[in-house]
Amino acid sequence: MTDGAKIRVLIADDEVMIRSALAALLRLEGDIDVIAECSDGEHAVAEAERLKPDICLLDLEMPGLDGVEVAERLRRTISARCVIVTRHARPGVLRRALTAGVAGFLPKSRDAGEVAAVIRQVAAGARFIDPEIAADALSDERCPLTNRELDVLRLGSNGETTAQIARALSLAPGTVRNHISTVLSKLSVETRQQAVLMARERGWI
């Protein structure tokens, strides 16, 4: 980005009112140019690779690819820096985001002026992590699952069957079912999908 040039920003959020309002407010900033508004993760990846923005402002929870997954993909293809915004700022998600190379992480409770300030900071090469989220991450609980239990969850995170997980891990289907049962008990949830969601939110998988 050259001196005097506007910071070119792509916004991705599946909530139309929030996305449109934020885009309108950011366009009032003299040094920010919102060049694209996307409604889901796949659209965000396609538009970012086409337009090559300076900053991608990504909602965490979107249909298809979430914000962190979008950041992971874009890191391999373009030089845009990614900022994640989320209504539910779980510490584990922060760890996932940092691993994906995300340069900014803040809750949706921040106003447009604060978001603009973060965009400028990240565009200048710095990193911004919301202080409250960072503090929570430092005190987050340890994972109660074994490495094998995490393997089972990770391999079944996209709806794979017990038989598919068993083949991938060279285990008997019954052994996989036992691992899943233990995971559900340890995490106090009722379904494998809930266990996967919890593990992702806490940065275990």
Tab-separated table of C-alpha atoms in Angstrom:
chain	number	residue	atom	x	y	z
A	1	MET	CA	0.000	0.000	0.000
A	2	THR	CA	1.525	3.335	-1.077
A	3	ASP	CA	1.550	6.532	0.988
A	4	GLY	CA	-1.758	8.387	0.668
A	5	ALA	CA	-3.595	5.387	-0.758
A	6	LYS	CA	-6.780	4.260	0.896
A	7	ILE	CA	-6.851	0.989	2.809
A	8	ARG	CA	-8.827	-1.419	0.636
A	9	VAL	CA	-11.133	-3.532	2.802
A	10	LEU	CA	-13.279	-6.594	2.124
A	11	ILE	CA	-16.065	-7.309	4.628
A	12	ALA	CA	-17.561	-10.786	5.030
A	13	ASP	CA	-20.565	-11.337	7.326
A	14	ASP	CA	-23.707	-13.387	6.733
A	15	GLU	CA	-25.840	-10.917	8.735
A	16	VAL	CA	-26.874	-8.395	6.076
A	17	MET	CA	-27.815	-5.548	8.414
A	18	ILE	CA	-24.551	-5.729	10.348
A	19	ARG	CA	-22.452	-6.045	7.201
A	20	SER	CA	-24.190	-3.168	5.416
A	21	ALA	CA	-24.121	-0.873	8.448
A	22	LEU	CA	-20.448	-1.494	9.115
A	23	ALA	CA	-19.565	-0.994	5.456
A	24	ALA	CA	-21.487	2.301	5.364
A	25	LEU	CA	-19.791	3.580	8.523
A	26	LEU	CA	-16.312	2.564	7.384
A	27	ARG	CA	-16.882	4.329	4.059
A	28	LEU	CA	-17.215	7.552	6.052
A	29	GLU	CA	-13.565	7.179	7.076
A	30	GLY	CA	-11.419	9.159	4.658
A	31	ASP	CA	-8.644	6.591	4.451
A	32	ILE	CA	-10.712	3.381	4.113
A	33	ASP	CA	-12.307	2.037	0.939
A	34	VAL	CA	-14.714	-0.898	1.331
A	35	ILE	CA	-14.293	-2.692	-1.998
A	36	ALA	CA	-16.436	-5.781	-1.395
A	37	GLU	CA	-19.193	-7.121	0.845
A	38	CYS	CA	-19.571	-10.908	1.063
A	39	SER	CA	-22.261	-13.055	2.668
A	40	ASP	CA	-20.324	-16.294	3.270
A	41	GLY	CA	-16.854	-17.764	3.483
A	42	GLU	CA	-16.591	-19.183	-0.040
A	43	HIS	CA	-17.696	-15.865	-1.552
A	44	ALA	CA	-15.140	-14.068	0.626
A	45	VAL	CA	-12.302	-16.300	-0.602
A	46	ALA	CA	-13.294	-15.833	-4.251
A	47	GLU	CA	-13.648	-12.048	-3.999
A	48	ALA	CA	-10.471	-11.626	-1.960
A	49	GLU	CA	-8.440	-13.612	-4.483
A	50	ARG	CA	-9.979	-11.564	-7.319
A	51	LEU	CA	-9.701	-8.085	-5.772
A	52	LYS	CA	-6.649	-8.552	-3.503
A	53	PRO	CA	-7.708	-6.195	-0.674
A	54	ASP	CA	-5.305	-4.917	1.963
A	55	ILE	CA	-7.535	-6.083	4.819
A	56	CYS	CA	-10.195	-8.797	5.051
A	57	LEU	CA	-12.642	-8.147	7.899
A	58	LEU	CA	-14.169	-11.568	8.530
A	59	ASP	CA	-17.060	-12.634	10.728
A	60	LEU	CA	-16.112	-15.777	12.607
A	61	GLU	CA	-19.403	-17.613	12.175
A	62	MET	CA	-20.441	-17.850	8.525
A	63	PRO	CA	-22.070	-20.572	6.415
A	64	GLY	CA	-19.610	-22.991	4.838
A	65	LEU	CA	-16.171	-21.666	5.715
A	66	ASP	CA	-15.861	-19.741	8.973
A	67	GLY	CA	-13.659	-16.663	9.294
A	68	VAL	CA	-10.601	-18.582	10.461
A	69	GLU	CA	-10.904	-21.083	7.605
A	70	VAL	CA	-11.135	-18.178	5.138
A	71	ALA	CA	-7.975	-16.677	6.649
A	72	GLU	CA	-6.189	-20.042	6.361
A	73	ARG	CA	-7.029	-20.269	2.662
A	74	LEU	CA	-6.114	-16.684	1.854
A	75	ARG	CA	-2.756	-16.924	3.605
A	76	ARG	CA	-1.692	-19.378	0.900
A	77	THR	CA	-2.803	-17.249	-2.061
A	78	ILE	CA	-2.691	-13.481	-1.363
A	79	SER	CA	-0.963	-11.015	0.948
A	80	ALA	CA	-4.113	-9.535	2.531
A	81	ARG	CA	-4.106	-9.357	6.331
A	82	CYS	CA	-7.162	-10.776	8.073
A	83	VAL	CA	-9.120	-9.457	11.050
A	84	ILE	CA	-11.697	-11.683	12.747
A	85	VAL	CA	-14.790	-10.207	14.402
A	86	THR	CA	-17.118	-12.358	16.461
A	87	ARG	CA	-20.063	-12.173	18.815
A	88	HIS	CA	-18.788	-15.196	20.770
A	89	ALA	CA	-15.105	-14.636	21.449
A	90	ARG	CA	-14.053	-17.977	22.931
A	91	PRO	CA	-10.380	-18.322	23.934
A	92	GLY	CA	-9.883	-21.454	21.860
A	93	VAL	CA	-11.006	-19.631	18.735
A	94	LEU	CA	-8.290	-17.071	19.360
A	95	ARG	CA	-5.693	-19.842	19.341
A	96	ARG	CA	-7.077	-21.157	16.049
A	97	ALA	CA	-6.996	-17.659	14.587
A	98	LEU	CA	-3.400	-17.013	15.608
A	99	THR	CA	-2.324	-20.362	14.155
A	100	ALA	CA	-4.009	-19.348	10.886
A	101	GLY	CA	-1.973	-16.146	10.784
A	102	VAL	CA	-4.848	-13.787	11.612
A	103	ALA	CA	-3.556	-10.292	12.413
A	104	GLY	CA	-6.545	-8.950	14.341
A	105	PHE	CA	-9.234	-10.351	16.618
A	106	LEU	CA	-12.032	-8.325	18.216
A	107	PRO	CA	-15.628	-8.727	19.419
A	108	LYS	CA	-18.604	-7.334	17.493
A	109	SER	CA	-19.385	-5.104	20.454
A	110	ARG	CA	-16.730	-2.635	19.246
A	111	ASP	CA	-18.059	0.441	17.435
A	112	ALA	CA	-17.139	1.368	13.865
A	113	GLY	CA	-14.544	3.901	14.997
A	114	GLU	CA	-12.712	1.257	17.002
A	115	VAL	CA	-12.916	-1.183	14.079
A	116	ALA	CA	-11.454	1.486	11.786
A	117	ALA	CA	-8.592	2.053	14.237
A	118	VAL	CA	-7.830	-1.679	14.267
A	119	ILE	CA	-7.924	-1.778	10.461
A	120	ARG	CA	-5.347	1.030	10.334
A	121	GLN	CA	-3.160	-0.678	12.911
A	122	VAL	CA	-3.212	-4.010	11.076
A	123	ALA	CA	-2.701	-2.360	7.682
A	124	ALA	CA	0.430	-0.716	9.110
A	125	GLY	CA	1.838	-4.148	9.894
A	126	ALA	CA	0.899	-4.457	13.572
A	127	ARG	CA	-1.343	-7.022	15.250
A	128	PHE	CA	-4.369	-6.325	17.424
A	129	ILE	CA	-5.880	-8.790	19.894
A	130	ASP	CA	-8.731	-7.629	22.124
A	131	PRO	CA	-7.276	-7.450	25.671
A	132	GLU	CA	-10.205	-9.238	27.338
A	133	ILE	CA	-10.038	-12.124	24.875
A	134	ALA	CA	-6.276	-12.376	25.342
A	135	ALA	CA	-6.681	-12.493	29.125
A	136	ASP	CA	-9.330	-15.221	28.859
A	137	ALA	CA	-7.080	-17.261	26.578
A	138	LEU	CA	-4.300	-17.232	29.168
A	139	SER	CA	-6.609	-18.698	31.806
A	140	ASP	CA	-8.503	-21.154	29.574
A	141	GLU	CA	-8.978	-24.679	30.887
A	142	ARG	CA	-6.780	-27.560	29.778
A	143	CYS	CA	-8.124	-30.100	27.309
A	144	PRO	CA	-9.467	-33.194	29.113
A	145	LEU	CA	-9.301	-35.408	26.010
A	146	THR	CA	-6.517	-37.802	25.067
A	147	ASN	CA	-4.681	-37.501	21.745
A	148	ARG	CA	-6.586	-40.496	20.385
A	149	GLU	CA	-9.936	-38.993	21.401
A	150	LEU	CA	-8.953	-35.763	19.680
A	151	ASP	CA	-8.015	-37.759	16.554
A	152	VAL	CA	-11.469	-39.327	16.534
A	153	LEU	CA	-13.166	-35.934	16.860
A	154	ARG	CA	-10.948	-34.308	14.239
A	155	LEU	CA	-11.502	-37.061	11.679
A	156	GLY	CA	-15.251	-36.998	12.312
A	157	SER	CA	-15.619	-33.232	12.293
A	158	ASN	CA	-17.278	-33.099	8.862
A	159	GLY	CA	-19.846	-35.799	9.508
A	160	GLU	CA	-17.732	-38.848	8.648
A	161	THR	CA	-19.211	-42.162	9.736
A	162	THR	CA	-17.828	-44.330	12.523
A	163	ALA	CA	-16.626	-46.809	9.885
A	164	GLN	CA	-14.761	-44.071	7.986
A	165	ILE	CA	-13.067	-42.833	11.154
A	166	ALA	CA	-12.146	-46.404	12.077
A	167	ARG	CA	-10.537	-47.021	8.683
A	168	ALA	CA	-8.570	-43.774	8.850
A	169	LEU	CA	-7.189	-44.624	12.309
A	170	SER	CA	-6.821	-48.386	11.700
A	171	LEU	CA	-9.184	-49.091	14.598
A	172	ALA	CA	-12.213	-51.321	15.031
A	173	PRO	CA	-15.557	-49.473	14.715
A	174	GLY	CA	-16.407	-50.573	18.239
A	175	THR	CA	-13.255	-48.926	19.552
A	176	VAL	CA	-14.182	-45.671	17.805
A	177	ARG	CA	-17.672	-45.828	19.331
A	178	ASN	CA	-16.102	-46.299	22.762
A	179	HIS	CA	-13.862	-43.272	22.226
A	180	ILE	CA	-16.856	-41.171	21.139
A	181	SER	CA	-18.829	-42.280	24.192
A	182	THR	CA	-15.931	-41.293	26.459
A	183	VAL	CA	-15.623	-37.906	24.751
A	184	LEU	CA	-19.334	-37.166	25.218
A	185	SER	CA	-19.068	-38.093	28.881
A	186	LYS	CA	-15.968	-35.986	29.511
A	187	LEU	CA	-17.425	-32.925	27.779
A	188	SER	CA	-20.953	-33.387	29.174
A	189	VAL	CA	-22.588	-33.132	25.749
A	190	GLU	CA	-25.109	-35.386	24.008
A	191	THR	CA	-23.907	-35.572	20.404
A	192	ARG	CA	-20.656	-35.855	18.494
A	193	GLN	CA	-21.520	-32.624	16.668
A	194	GLN	CA	-21.726	-30.767	19.975
A	195	ALA	CA	-18.382	-32.249	21.014
A	196	VAL	CA	-16.758	-31.130	17.743
A	197	LEU	CA	-18.155	-27.618	18.162
A	198	MET	CA	-16.864	-27.359	21.737
A	199	ALA	CA	-13.440	-28.685	20.756
A	200	ARG	CA	-13.168	-26.189	17.903
A	201	GLU	CA	-14.278	-23.261	20.029
A	202	ARG	CA	-11.670	-24.095	22.644
A	203	GLY	CA	-8.908	-24.608	20.121
A	204	TRP	CA	-8.409	-28.341	20.793
A	205	ILE	CA	-8.884	-29.420	17.169
